[in-house]
CSV table of C-alpha atoms and ligand atoms in Angstrom, one decimal:
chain,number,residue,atom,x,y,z
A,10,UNK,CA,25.1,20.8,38.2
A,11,UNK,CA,23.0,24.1,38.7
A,12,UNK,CA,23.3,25.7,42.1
A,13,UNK,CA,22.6,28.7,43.2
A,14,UNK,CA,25.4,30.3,41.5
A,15,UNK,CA,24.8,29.3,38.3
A,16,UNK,CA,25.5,32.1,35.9
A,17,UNK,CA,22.9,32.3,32.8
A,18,UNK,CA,23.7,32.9,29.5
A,19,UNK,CA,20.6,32.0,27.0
A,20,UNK,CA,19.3,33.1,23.2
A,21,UNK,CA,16.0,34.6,22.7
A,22,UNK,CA,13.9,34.1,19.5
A,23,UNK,CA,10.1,33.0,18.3
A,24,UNK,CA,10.2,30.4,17.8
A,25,UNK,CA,13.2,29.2,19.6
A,26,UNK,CA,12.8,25.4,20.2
A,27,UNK,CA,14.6,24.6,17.0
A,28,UNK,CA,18.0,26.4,18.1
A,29,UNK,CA,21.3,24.9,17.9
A,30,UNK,CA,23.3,27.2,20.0
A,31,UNK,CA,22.3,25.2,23.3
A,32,UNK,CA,24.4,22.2,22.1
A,33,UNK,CA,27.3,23.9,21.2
A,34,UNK,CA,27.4,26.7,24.2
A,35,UNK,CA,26.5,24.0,27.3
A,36,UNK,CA,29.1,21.6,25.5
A,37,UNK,CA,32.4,24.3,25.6
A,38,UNK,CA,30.7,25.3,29.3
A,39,UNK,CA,31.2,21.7,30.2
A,40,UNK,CA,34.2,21.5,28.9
A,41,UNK,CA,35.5,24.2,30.5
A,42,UNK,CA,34.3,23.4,33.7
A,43,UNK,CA,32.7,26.6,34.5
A,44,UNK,CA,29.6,27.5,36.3
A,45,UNK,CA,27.4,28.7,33.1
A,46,UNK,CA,24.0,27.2,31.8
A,47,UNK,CA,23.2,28.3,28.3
A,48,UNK,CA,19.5,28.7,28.1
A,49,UNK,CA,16.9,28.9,24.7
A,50,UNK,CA,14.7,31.9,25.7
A,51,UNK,CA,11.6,32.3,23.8
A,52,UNK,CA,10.3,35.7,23.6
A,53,UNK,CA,7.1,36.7,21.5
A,54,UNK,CA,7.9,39.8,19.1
A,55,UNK,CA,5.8,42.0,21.5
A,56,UNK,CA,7.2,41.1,24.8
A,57,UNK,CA,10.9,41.9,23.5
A,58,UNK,CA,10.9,45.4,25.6
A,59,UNK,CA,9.5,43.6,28.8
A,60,UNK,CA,11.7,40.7,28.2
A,61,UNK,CA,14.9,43.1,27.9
A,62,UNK,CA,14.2,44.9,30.9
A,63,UNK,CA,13.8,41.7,32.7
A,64,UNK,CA,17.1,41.0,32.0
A,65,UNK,CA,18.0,43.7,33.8
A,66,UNK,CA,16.3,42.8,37.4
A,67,UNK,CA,18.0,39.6,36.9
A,68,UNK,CA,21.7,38.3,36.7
A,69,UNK,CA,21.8,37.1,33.1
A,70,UNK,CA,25.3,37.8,31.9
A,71,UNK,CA,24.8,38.1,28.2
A,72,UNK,CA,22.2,36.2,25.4
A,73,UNK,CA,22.4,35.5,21.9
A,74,UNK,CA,19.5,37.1,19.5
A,75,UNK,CA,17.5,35.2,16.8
A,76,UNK,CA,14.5,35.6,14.6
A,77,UNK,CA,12.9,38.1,14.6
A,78,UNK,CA,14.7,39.7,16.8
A,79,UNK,CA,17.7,40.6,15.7
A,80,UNK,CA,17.1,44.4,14.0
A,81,UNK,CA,13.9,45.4,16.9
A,82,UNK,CA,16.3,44.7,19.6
A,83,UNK,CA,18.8,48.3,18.2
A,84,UNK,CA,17.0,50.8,20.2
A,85,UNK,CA,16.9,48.4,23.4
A,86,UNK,CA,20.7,48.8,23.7
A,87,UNK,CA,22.8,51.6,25.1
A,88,UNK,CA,25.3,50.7,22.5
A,89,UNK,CA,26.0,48.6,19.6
A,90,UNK,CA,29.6,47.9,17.8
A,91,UNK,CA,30.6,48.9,14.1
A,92,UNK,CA,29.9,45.4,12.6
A,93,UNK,CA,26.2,45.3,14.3
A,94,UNK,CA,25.6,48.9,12.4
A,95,UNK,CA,27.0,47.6,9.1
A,96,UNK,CA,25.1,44.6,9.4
A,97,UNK,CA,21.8,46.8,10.9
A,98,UNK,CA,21.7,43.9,13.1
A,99,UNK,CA,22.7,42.2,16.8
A,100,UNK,CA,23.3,38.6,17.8
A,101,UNK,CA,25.3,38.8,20.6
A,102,UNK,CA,24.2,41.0,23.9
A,103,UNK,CA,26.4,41.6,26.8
A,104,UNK,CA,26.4,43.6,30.3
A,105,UNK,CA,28.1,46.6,30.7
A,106,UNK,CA,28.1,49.3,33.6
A,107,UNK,CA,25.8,51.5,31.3
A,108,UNK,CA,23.4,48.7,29.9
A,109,UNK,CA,23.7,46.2,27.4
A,110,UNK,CA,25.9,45.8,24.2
A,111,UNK,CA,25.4,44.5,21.4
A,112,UNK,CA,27.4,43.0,18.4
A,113,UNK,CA,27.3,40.4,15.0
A,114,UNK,CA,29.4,37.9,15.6
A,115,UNK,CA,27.6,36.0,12.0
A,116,UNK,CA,29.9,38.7,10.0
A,117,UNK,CA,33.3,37.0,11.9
A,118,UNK,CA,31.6,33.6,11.4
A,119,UNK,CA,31.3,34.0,8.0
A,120,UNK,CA,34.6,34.8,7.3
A,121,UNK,CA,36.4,32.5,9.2
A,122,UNK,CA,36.5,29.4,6.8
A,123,UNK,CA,37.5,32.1,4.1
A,124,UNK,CA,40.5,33.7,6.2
A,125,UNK,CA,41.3,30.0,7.3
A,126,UNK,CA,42.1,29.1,3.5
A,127,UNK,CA,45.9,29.5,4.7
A,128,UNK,CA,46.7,28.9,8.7
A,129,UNK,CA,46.2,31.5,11.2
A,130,UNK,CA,47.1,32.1,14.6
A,131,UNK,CA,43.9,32.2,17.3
A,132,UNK,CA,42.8,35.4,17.8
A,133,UNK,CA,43.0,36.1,21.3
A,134,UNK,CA,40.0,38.0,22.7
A,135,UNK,CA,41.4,41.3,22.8
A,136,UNK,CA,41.9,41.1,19.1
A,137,UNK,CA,38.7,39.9,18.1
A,138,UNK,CA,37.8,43.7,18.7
A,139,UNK,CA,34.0,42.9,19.2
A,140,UNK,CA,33.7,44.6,22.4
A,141,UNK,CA,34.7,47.8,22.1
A,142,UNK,CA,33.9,50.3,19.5
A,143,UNK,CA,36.9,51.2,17.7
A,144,UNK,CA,36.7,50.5,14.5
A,145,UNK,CA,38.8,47.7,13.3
A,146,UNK,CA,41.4,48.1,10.2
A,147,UNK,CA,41.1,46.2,7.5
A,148,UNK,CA,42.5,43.0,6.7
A,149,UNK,CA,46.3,43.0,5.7
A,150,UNK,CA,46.6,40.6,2.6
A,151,UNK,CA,48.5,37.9,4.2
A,152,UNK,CA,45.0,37.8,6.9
A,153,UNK,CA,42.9,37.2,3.9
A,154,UNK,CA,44.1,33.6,3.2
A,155,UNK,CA,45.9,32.1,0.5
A,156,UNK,CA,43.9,33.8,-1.7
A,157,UNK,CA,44.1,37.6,-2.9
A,158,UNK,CA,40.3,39.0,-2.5
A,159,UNK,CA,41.3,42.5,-4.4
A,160,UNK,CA,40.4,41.2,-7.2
A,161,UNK,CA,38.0,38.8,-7.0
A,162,UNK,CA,34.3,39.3,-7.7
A,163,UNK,CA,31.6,37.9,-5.3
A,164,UNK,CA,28.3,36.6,-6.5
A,165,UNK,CA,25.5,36.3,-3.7
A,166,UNK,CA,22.4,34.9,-3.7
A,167,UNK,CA,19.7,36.6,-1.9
A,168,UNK,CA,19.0,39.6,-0.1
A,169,UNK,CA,17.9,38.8,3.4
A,170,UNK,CA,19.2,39.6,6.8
A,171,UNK,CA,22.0,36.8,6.5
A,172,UNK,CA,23.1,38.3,2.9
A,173,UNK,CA,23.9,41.6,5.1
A,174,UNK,CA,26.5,39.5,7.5
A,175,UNK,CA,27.7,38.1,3.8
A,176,UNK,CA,28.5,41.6,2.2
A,177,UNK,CA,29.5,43.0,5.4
A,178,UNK,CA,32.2,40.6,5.6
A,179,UNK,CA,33.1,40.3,2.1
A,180,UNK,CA,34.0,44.0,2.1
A,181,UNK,CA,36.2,43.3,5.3
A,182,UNK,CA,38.0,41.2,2.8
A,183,UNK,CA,38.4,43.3,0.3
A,184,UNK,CA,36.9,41.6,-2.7
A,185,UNK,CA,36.4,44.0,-5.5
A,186,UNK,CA,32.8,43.6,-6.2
A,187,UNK,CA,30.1,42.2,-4.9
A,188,UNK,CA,26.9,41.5,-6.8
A,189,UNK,CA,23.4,40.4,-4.7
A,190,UNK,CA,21.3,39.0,-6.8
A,191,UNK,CA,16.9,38.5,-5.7
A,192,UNK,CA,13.6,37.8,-7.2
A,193,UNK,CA,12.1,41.1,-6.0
A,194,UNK,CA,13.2,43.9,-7.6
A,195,UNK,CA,12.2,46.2,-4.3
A,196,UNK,CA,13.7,44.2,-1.8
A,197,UNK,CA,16.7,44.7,-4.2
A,198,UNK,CA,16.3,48.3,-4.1
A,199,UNK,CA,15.7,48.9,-0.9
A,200,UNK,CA,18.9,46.0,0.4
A,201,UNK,CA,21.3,48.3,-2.0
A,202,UNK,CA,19.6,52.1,-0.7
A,203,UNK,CA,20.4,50.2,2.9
A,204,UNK,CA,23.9,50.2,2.5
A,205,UNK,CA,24.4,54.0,0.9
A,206,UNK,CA,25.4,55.7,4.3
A,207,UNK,CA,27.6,53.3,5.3
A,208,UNK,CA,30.0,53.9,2.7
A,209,UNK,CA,31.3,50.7,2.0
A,210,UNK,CA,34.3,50.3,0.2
A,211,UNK,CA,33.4,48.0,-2.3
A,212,UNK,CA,31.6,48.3,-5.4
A,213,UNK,CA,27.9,46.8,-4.8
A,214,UNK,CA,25.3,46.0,-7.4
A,215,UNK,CA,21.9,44.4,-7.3
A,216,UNK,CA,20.8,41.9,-9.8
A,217,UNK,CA,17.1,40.0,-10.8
A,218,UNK,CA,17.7,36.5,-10.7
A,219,UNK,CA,17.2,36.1,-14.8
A,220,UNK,CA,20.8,37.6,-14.7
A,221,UNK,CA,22.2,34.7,-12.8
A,222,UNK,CA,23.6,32.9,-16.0
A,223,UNK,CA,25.9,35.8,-16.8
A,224,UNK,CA,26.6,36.5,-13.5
A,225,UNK,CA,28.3,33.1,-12.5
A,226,UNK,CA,31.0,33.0,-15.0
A,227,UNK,CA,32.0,35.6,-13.2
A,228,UNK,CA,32.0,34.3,-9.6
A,229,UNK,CA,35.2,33.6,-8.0
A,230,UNK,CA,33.1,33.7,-4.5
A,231,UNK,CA,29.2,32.2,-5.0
A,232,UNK,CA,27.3,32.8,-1.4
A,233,UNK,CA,24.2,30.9,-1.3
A,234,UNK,CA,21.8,32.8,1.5
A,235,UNK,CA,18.4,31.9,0.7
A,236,UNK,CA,17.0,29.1,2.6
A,237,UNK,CA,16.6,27.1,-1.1
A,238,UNK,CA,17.8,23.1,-0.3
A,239,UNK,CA,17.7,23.2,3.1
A,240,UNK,CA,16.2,20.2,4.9
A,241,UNK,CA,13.4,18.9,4.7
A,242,UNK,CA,13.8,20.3,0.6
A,243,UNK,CA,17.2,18.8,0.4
A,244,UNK,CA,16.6,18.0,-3.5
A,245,UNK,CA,16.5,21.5,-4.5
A,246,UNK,CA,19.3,24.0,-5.4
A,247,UNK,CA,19.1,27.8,-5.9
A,248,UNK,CA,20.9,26.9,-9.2
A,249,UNK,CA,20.3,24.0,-11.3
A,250,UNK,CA,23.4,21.7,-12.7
A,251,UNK,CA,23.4,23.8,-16.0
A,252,UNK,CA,23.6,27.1,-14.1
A,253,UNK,CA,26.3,26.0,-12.1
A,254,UNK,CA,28.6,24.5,-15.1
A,255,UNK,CA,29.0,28.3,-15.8
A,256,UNK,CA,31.3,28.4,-12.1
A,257,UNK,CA,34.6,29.6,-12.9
A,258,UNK,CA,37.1,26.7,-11.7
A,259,UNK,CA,38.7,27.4,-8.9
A,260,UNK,CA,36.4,29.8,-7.5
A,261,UNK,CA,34.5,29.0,-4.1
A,262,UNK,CA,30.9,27.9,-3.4
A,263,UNK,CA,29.9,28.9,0.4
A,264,UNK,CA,26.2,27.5,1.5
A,265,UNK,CA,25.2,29.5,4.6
A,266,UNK,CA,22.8,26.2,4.7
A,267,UNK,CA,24.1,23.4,7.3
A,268,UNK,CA,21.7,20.4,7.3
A,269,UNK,CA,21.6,18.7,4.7
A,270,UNK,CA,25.5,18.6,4.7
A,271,UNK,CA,26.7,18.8,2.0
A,272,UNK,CA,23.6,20.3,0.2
A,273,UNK,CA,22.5,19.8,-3.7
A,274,UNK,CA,24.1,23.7,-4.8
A,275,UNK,CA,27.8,22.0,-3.0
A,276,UNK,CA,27.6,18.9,-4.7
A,277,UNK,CA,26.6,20.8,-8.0
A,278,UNK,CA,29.5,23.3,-7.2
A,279,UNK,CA,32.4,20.8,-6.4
A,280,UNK,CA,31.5,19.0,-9.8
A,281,UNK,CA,32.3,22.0,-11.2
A,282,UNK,CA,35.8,21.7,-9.5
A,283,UNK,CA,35.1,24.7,-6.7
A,284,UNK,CA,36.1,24.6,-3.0
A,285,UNK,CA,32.8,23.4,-1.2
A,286,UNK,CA,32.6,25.4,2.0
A,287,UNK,CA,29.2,24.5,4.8
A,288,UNK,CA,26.7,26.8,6.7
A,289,UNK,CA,27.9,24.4,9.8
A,290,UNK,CA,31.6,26.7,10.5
A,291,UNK,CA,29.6,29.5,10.3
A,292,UNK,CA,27.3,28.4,12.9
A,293,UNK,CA,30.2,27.2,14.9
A,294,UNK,CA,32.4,30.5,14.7
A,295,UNK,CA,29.6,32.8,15.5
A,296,UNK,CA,28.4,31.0,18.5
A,297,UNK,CA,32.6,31.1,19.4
A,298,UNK,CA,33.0,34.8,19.4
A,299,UNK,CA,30.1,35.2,21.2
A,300,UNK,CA,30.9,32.4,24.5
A,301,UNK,CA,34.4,34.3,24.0
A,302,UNK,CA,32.7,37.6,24.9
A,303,UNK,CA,30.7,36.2,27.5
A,304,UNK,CA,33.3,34.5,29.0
A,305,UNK,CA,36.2,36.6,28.1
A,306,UNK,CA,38.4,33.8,27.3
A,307,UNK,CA,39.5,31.6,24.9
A,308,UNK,CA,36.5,28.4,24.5
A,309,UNK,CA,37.1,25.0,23.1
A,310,UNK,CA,35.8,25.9,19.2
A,311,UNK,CA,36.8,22.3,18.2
A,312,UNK,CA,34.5,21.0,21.1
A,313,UNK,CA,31.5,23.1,20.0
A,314,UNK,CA,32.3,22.3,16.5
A,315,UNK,CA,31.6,18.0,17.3
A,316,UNK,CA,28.9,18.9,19.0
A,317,UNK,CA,27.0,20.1,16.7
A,318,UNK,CA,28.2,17.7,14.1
A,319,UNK,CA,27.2,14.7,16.8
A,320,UNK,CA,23.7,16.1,17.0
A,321,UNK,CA,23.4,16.7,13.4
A,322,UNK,CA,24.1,13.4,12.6
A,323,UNK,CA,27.0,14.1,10.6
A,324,UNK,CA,30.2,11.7,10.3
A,325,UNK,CA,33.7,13.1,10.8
B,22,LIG,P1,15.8,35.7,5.2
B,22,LIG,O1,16.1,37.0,5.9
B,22,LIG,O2,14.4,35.2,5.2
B,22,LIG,O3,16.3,35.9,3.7
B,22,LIG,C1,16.2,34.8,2.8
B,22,LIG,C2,16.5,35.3,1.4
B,22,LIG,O4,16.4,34.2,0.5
B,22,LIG,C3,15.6,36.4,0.9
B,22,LIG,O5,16.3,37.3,0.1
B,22,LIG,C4,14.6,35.6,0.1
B,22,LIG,O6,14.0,36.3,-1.0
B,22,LIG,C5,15.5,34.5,-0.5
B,22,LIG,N1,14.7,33.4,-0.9
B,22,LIG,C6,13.9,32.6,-0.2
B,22,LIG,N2,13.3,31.6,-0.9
B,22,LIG,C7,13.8,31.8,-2.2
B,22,LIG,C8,13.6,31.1,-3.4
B,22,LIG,N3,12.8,30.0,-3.4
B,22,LIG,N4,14.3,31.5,-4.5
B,22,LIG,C9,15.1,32.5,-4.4
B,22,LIG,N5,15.3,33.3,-3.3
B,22,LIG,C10,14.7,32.9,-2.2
B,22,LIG,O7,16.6,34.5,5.9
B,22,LIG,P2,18.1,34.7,6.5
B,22,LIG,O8,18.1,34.9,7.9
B,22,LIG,O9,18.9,35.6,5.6
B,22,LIG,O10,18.6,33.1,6.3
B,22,LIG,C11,18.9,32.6,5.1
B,22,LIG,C12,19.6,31.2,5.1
B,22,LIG,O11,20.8,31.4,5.8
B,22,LIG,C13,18.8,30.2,6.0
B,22,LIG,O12,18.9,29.0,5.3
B,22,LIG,C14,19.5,30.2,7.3
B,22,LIG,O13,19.5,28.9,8.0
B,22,LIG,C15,21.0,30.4,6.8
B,22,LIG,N6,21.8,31.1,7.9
B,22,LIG,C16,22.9,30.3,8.3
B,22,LIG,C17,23.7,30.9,9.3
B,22,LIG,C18,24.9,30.1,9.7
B,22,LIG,O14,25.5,30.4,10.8
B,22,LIG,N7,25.4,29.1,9.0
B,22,LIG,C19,23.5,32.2,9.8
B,22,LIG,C20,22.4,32.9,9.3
B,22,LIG,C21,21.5,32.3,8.3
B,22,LIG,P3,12.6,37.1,-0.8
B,22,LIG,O15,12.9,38.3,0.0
B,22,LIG,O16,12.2,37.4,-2.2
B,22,LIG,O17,11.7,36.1,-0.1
């Protein structure tokens, strides 16, 4: 029940009505048993200062940030972690004494069905590091899952704001190469002159998509990030079955996409023999490591997880 104590938590976005993160968020609140209502927020593009400041006069404890909000809402913050300024992007907003953080929790979401390839203990919420700015050390090998990233090769399609989360966290694991690959040669250009003060240690290449053919043999991670098979369009795939025949086996095809589930480029992939991995974790984790900041506590990531599932539709 809402009282008068009710603390909010909410996402902004435009347009909003289409977010997930309600379901998932108001489920672990429930389950939890706290006193938290998890809010969709829409905000027009131009009332984003106004909206921010509002936030301020009232007792909202933190918000998640969506389209197209997520780079215009930097210079709004007093602060903003290491991952947000790799990524040149913030999803996750919380109070502090001198204003409000921010931080990417997609960059963690993305990596945790890769890093769960083998077991792994919870991170507990001092771990996670997200809150504070130190810089976090890399992954030890036996952190990166059963498989050893040095040297693999990652192949990823696309070049928008979720391919930045994707390289951001594929040079957390330590592949050896990451290739993007687009259809315009600027946005190409200016994705790969985005990433030349950040120094990121991993050798990164941009690619027209007429080079996909050689590049897939060569793929032991293939990261789908363009919006190509999602529903409505569920009979289309960034790659057609011929393309994807060229997939190393073994290697591992990741669809940032999460309804349909699975989608056309995972069914192509595990024909092809390669560990099918959904957009829907993704969703999950990031919406996770944000309640966990909020809340500052370990949330029920299995009951977020159904929930979304039940919504979607989607059997166990
Ligand atoms: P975005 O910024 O608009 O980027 C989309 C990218 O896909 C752009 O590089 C775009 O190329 C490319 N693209 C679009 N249509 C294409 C086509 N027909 N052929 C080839 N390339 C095409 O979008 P985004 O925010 O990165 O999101 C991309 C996808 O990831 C969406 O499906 C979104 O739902 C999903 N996503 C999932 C999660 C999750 O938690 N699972 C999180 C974030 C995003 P141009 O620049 O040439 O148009």
């Amino acid at each position: 029940m809402i009282t008068g104590k009710t603390k909010l938590l909410g996402v902004i976005g435009h347009p909003i009505e289409h977010s997930l993160s309600p379901v998932m968020h108001n489920a672990a609140i429930a389950t939890l048993g706290l006193d938290y209502v998890y809010l969709p927020l829409p905000v027009k593009p131009e009332d984003l200062e106004r909206a921010i400041a509002g936030f301020g006069a009232i007792a909202l404890v933190g918000f998640n940030v969506t389209i197209p909000h997520k780079q215009a809402i930097i210079p709004l913050l007093s602060e903003i972690s290491p991952q947000a300024k790799a990524v040149g992007a913030v999803n996750t907003v919380w109070r502090t004494e001198n204003g409000w953080s921010g931080t990417n929790t997609d960059v963690e979401g993305f990596l945790a069905p890769l890093i769960n390839l083998t077991p792994q203990p919870p991170l507990l919420p001092e771990e996670r590091g997200s809150i504070n700015l130190t810089p976090q050390p890399p992954l030890l090998p036996d952190e990166r899952g059963c498989k050893d990233w040095s040297q693999t090769v990652a192949v990823i399609l696309g070049c928008g704001g979720a391919a930045r989360a994707v390289v951001a966290g594929c040079a957390e694991l330590g592949v050896r190469e990451i290739k993007v690959v687009g259809r315009s040669p600027q946005r190409l250009n200016d994705f790969l002159d985005s990433w030349l003060n950040l120094h990121l240690p991993v050798r990164l290449s941009v690619h027209n998509w007429q080079e996909l053919p050689n590049l897939i043999s060569q793929a032991d991670l293939l990261v789908n990030t363009t919006p190509v098979g999602m529903y409505p369009r569920v009979d289309e795939s960034p790659l057609s079955a011929d393309e994807m025949a060229k997939l190393p086996k073994g290697a591992i095809a990741y669809d940032l996409i999460y309804t349909p589930n699975p989608t056309l480029f995972l069914k192509l992939a595990k024909q092809q023999g390669a560990d099918a991995i959904d957009g829907l974790e993704m969703l999950v984790q990031q919406g996770a490591a944000a309640l966990q900041i909020w809340l500052q506590q370990p949330v029920p990531i299995d009951v977020m997880r159904q929930s979304l599932r039940q919504h979607l539709g989607l059997s166990d």
